[in-house]
Coordinates of C-alpha atoms and ligand atoms in Angstrom, one line a residue:
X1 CA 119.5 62.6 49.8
X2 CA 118.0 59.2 49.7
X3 CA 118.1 58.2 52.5
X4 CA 115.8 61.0 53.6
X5 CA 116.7 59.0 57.6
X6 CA 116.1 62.8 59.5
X7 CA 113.2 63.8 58.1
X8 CA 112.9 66.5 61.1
X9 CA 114.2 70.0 59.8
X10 CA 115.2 72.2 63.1
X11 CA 116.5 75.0 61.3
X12 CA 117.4 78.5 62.6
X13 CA 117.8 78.2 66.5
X14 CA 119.2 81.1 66.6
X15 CA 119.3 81.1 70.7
X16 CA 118.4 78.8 73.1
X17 CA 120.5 80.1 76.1
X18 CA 119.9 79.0 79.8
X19 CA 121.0 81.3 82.6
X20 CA 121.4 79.3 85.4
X21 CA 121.1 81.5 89.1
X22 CA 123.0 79.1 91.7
X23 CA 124.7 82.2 93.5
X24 CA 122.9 82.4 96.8
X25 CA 120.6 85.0 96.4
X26 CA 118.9 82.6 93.5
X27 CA 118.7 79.7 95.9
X28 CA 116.9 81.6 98.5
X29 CA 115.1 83.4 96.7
X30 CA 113.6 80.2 94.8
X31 CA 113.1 78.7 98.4
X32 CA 111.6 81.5 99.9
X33 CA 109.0 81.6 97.2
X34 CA 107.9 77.7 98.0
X35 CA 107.1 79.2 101.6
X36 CA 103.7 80.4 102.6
X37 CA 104.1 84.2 102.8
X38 CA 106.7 84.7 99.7
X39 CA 104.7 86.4 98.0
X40 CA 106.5 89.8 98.4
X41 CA 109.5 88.0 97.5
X42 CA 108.0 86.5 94.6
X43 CA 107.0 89.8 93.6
X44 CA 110.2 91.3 93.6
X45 CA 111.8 88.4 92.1
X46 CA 110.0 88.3 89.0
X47 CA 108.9 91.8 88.3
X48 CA 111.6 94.3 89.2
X49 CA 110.6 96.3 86.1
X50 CA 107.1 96.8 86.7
X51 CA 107.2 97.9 90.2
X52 CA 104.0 98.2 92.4
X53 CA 101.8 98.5 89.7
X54 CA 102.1 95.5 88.5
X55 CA 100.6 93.0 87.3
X56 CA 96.7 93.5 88.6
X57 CA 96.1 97.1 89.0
X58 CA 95.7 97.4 85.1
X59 CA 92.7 99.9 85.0
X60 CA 89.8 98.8 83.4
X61 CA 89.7 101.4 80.3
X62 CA 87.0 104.0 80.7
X63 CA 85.3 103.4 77.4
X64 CA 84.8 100.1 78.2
X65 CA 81.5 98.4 78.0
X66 CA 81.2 95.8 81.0
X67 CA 79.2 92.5 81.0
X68 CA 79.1 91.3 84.4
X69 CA 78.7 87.4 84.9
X70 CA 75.9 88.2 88.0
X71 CA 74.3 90.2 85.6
X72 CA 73.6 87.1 83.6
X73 CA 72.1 84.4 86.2
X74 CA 75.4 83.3 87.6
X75 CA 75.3 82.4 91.2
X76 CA 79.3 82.1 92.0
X77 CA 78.2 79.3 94.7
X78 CA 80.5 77.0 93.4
X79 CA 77.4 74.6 93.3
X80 CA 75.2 75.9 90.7
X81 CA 75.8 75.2 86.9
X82 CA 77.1 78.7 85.7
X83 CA 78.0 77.7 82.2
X84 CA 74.6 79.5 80.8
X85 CA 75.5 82.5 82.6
X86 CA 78.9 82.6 80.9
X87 CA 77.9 81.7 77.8
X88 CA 75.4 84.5 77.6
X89 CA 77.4 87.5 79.2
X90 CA 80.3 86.3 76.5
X91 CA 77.8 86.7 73.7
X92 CA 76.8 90.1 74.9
X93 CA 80.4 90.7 74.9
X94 CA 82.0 89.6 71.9
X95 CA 79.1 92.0 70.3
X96 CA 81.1 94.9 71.2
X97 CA 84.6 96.0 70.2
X98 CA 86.8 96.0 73.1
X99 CA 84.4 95.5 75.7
X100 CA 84.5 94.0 78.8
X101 CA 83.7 90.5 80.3
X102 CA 83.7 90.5 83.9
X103 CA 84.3 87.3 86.3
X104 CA 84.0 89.5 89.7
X105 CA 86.6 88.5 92.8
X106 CA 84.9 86.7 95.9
X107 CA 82.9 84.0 94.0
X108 CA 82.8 80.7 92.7
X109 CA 82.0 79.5 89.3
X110 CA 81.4 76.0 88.3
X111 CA 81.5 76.1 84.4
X112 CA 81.2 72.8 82.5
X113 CA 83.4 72.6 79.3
X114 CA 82.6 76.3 76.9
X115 CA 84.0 78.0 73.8
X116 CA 84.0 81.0 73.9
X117 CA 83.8 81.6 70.1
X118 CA 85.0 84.0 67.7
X119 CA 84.4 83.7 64.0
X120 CA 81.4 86.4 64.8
X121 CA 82.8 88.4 67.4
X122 CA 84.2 91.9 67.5
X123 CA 87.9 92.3 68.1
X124 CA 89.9 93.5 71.4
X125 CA 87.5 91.7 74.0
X126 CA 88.9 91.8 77.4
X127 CA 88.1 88.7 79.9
X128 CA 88.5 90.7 83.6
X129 CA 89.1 87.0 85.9
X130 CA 89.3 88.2 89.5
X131 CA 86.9 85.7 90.8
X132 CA 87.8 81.4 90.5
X133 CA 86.6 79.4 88.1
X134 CA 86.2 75.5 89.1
X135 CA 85.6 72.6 86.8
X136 CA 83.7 69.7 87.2
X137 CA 85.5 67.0 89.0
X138 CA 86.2 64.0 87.5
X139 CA 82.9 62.1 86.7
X140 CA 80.0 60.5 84.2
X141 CA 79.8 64.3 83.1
X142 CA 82.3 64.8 81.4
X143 CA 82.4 63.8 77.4
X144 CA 84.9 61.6 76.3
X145 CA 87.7 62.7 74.3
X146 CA 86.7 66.2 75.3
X147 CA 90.4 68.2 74.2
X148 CA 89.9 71.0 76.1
X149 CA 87.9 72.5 79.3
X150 CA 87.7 76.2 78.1
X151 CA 88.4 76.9 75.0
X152 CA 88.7 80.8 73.0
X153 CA 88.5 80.1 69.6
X154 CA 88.9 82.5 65.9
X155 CA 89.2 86.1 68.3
X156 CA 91.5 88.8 66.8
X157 CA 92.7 90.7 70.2
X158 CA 91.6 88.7 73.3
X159 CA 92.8 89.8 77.1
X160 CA 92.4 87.6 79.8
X161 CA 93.6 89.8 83.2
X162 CA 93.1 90.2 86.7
X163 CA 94.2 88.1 89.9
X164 CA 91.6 85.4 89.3
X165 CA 92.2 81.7 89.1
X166 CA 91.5 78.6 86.8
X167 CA 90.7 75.7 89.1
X168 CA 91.0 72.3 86.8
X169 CA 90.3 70.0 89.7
X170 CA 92.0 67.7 87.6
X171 CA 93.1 65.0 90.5
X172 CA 90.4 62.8 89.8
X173 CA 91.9 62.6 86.2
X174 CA 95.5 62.4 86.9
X175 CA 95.0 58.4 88.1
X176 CA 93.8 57.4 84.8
X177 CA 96.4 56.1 83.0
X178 CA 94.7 56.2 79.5
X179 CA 92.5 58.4 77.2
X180 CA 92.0 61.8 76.0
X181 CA 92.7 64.3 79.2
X182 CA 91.2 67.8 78.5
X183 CA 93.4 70.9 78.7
X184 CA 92.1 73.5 80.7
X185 CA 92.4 76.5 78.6
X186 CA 93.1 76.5 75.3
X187 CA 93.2 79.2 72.7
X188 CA 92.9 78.1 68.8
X189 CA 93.1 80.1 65.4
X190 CA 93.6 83.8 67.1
X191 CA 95.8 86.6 67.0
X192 CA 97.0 89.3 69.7
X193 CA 96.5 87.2 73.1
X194 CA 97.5 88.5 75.8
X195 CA 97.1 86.3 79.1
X196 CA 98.0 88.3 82.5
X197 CA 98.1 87.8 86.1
X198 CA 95.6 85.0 86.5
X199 CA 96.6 81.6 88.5
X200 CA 95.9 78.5 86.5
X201 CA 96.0 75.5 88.5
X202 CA 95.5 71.6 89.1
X203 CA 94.7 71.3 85.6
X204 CA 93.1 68.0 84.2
X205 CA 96.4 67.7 81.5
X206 CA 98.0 70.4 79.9
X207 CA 97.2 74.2 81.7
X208 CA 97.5 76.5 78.8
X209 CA 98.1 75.9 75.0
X210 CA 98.4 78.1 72.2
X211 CA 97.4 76.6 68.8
X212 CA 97.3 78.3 65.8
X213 CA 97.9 81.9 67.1
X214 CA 100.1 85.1 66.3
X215 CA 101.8 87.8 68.6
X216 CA 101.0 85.5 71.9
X217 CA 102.1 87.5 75.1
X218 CA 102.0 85.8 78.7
X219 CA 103.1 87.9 81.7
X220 CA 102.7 87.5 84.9
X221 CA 101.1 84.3 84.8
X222 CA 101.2 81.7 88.0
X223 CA 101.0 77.9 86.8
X224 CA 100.1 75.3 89.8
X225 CA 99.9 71.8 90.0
X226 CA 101.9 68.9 92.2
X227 CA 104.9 68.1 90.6
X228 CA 104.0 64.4 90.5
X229 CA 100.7 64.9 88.6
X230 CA 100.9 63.2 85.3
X231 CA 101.1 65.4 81.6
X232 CA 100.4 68.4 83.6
X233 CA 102.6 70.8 81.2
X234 CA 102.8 74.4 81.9
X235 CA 102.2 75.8 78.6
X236 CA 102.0 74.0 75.5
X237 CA 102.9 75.9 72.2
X238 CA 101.8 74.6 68.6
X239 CA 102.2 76.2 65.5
X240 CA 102.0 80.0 66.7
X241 CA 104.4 82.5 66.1
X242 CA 105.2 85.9 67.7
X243 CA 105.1 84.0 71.5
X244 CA 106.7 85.6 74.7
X245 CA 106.3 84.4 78.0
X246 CA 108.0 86.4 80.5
X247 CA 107.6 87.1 84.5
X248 CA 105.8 83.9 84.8
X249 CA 106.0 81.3 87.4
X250 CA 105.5 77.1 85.9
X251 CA 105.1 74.6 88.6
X252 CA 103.8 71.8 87.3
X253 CA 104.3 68.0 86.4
X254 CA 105.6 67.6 83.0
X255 CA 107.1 70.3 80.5
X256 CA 106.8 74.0 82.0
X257 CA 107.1 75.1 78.2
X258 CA 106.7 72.6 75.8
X259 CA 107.3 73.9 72.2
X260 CA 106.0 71.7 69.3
X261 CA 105.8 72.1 65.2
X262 CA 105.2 75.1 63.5
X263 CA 106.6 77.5 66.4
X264 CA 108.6 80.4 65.5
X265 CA 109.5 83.3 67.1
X266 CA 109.0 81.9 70.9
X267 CA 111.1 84.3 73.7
X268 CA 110.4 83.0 77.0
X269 CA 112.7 85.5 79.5
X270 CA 112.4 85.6 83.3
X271 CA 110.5 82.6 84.3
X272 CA 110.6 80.4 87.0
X273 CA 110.3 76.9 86.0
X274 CA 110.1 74.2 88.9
X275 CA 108.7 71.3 89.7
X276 CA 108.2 70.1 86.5
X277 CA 110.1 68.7 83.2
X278 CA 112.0 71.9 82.7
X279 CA 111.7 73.7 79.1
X280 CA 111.3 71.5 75.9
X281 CA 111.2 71.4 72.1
X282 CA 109.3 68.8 71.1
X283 CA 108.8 65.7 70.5
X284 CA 108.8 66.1 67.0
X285 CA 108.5 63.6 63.9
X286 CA 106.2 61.6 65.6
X287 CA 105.4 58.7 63.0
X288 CA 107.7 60.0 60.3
X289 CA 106.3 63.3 60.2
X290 CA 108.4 66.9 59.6
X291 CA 108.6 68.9 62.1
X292 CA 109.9 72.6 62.0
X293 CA 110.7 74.9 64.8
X294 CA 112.9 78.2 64.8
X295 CA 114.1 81.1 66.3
X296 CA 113.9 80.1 70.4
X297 CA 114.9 82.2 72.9
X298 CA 115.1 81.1 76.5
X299 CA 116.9 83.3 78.6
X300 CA 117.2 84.5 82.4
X301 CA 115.0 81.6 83.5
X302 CA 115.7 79.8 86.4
X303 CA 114.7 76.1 86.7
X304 CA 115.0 73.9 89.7
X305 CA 113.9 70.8 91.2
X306 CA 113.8 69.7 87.2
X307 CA 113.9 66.3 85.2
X308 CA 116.0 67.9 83.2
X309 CA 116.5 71.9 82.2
X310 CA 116.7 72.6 78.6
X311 CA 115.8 70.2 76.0
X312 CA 115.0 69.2 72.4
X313 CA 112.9 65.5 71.9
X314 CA 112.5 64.0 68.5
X315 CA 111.0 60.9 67.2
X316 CA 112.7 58.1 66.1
X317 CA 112.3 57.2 62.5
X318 CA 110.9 54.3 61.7
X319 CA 111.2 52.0 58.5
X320 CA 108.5 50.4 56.9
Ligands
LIG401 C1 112.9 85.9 66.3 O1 111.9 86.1 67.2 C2 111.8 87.3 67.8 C3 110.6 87.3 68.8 O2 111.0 86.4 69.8 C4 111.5 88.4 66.7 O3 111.5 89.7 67.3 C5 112.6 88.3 65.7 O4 112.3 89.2 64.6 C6 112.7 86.9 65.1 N1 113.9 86.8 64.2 C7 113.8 86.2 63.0 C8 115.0 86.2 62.3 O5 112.8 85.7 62.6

């Protein structure tokens, strides 16, 4: 063709199938769940198949070898600078084939922006979270153009579990109209990630993005942030394949899935999308580029209180 005017290939959708629940029982359950107290109905909502065990009483494995943030200086005040204490128990950690790093429930970190870095590590580390994790608020400390908050990078097998919670703090950024917003946890370049249980919330842009990764599971996963709080997607995918999201709650104020170039292989089943931008492909072809996606599942997903529900956004072409 010459005129070569689509120069964005979506090839291979085989499924992208929205199950809307407006009976009754879906409307109350959805409303129920925005009360204080629905917990228990959340929890029976979303995870009928896992019954009472799930998704936080996964025992820590016996063999495991545990590295204990308190063990390395941190003071989980939620004043003190804890990013030296993280950065050495992970060290210890990634040392060790499937050991343990543990974040312990009833404290308060304040970590400045860290990788947690892989090329050198030892595969199958598990990241307990059962304590919170603040950022910085908005301020002269942060870098510009920072791209991410907290970032796990090159790891073959990486777990983050438990009931813990990812605090961006990210209001002070949401007013600023312009510049480079930092996600607040990214993974980049890794393969069998598993994220489960935690809370990630109020983050500074996007909450969690995939990038570069293979068999991706998410489960269980609560997403937070006011519904009118700018570029706030849920989870961002980008060229990663082998991605399911299921039993997973997105509130947030732009995409609750956004799914971008190079994905393939993407089931999201079971989530509960709303506020936010509903679920999206895209945009793709920005400036001319191609842009491939394929084989996207969405099914037995309820979304409400929406922009829209389902989507695909391209780039116009444009002629030079
Ligand atoms: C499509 O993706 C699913 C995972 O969501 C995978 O199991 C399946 O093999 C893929 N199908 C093709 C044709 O690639």
């Amino acid at each position: 063709m010459k005129n070569q005017s689509m120069k964005i290939c979506m090839f291979a959708i085989l499924t992208f199938v929205l199950v809307w629940f407006l009976q009754h029982e879906g409307v109350n359950a959805t409303r129920g769940m925005q009360q204080r107290g629905g917990s228990r109905l959340l929890k029976e909502t979303f995870y009928p198949r896992y019954g009472e065990t799930f998704p936080n009483a996964l025992p820590y494995r016996k063999t495991s070898t545990i590295f204990n943030v308190l063990s390395f200086g941190a003071k989980g005040d939620g004043t003190s600078d804890d990013t030296k204490a993280f950065e050495g128990a992970w060290l210890a950690a990634c040392k060790l084939e499937a050991s343990t790093m543990v974040v312990p429930k009833g404290s308060v970190f304040l970590i400045k922006p860290i990788s947690f870095s892989g090329p050198n590590c030892e595969s199958n580390i598990v990241f307990q979270l059962d304590g919170t994790i603040i950022a910085p608020k908005r301020s002269g400390s942060w870098e510009s153009g920072l791209l991410q908050w907290l970032e796990f990078t090159k790891l073959n097998g990486i777990t983050i579990r438990g009931s813990g919670v990812i605090d961006g703090q990210g209001s002070g950024w949401w007013s600023e109209s312009s510049g480079t917003k930092p996600t607040a946890l990214r993974f980049y370049g890794s393969s069998d990630v598993t994220v489960t249980g935690i809370t990630i919330q109020n983050s500074q842009q996007t909450h969690l993005k995939f990038d570069n990764c293979q068999s991706v599971q998410v489960f269980g996963v609560t997403v937070s942030s006011p519904g009118d709080s700018p570029n706030t997607d849920g989870i961002h995918l980008q060229n990663s394949q082998d991605v399911t999201i299921h039993s997973t709650k997105l509130a947030c104020g732009d995409d609750c899935v956004s799914i971008q170039t190079g994905c393939s292989g993407v089931n999201i089943q079971n989530v509960d999308c709303g506020p936010g931008h509903g679920i999206s492909i895209g945009s793709l072809g920005k400036d001319n580029t191609r842009a491939c996606v394929s084989n996207i599942t969405v099914r037995d997903t309820k979304i409400h209180d929406t922009m829209t529900g389902v989507r695909i956004k391209t780039w116009q072409v444009i002629n030079s």
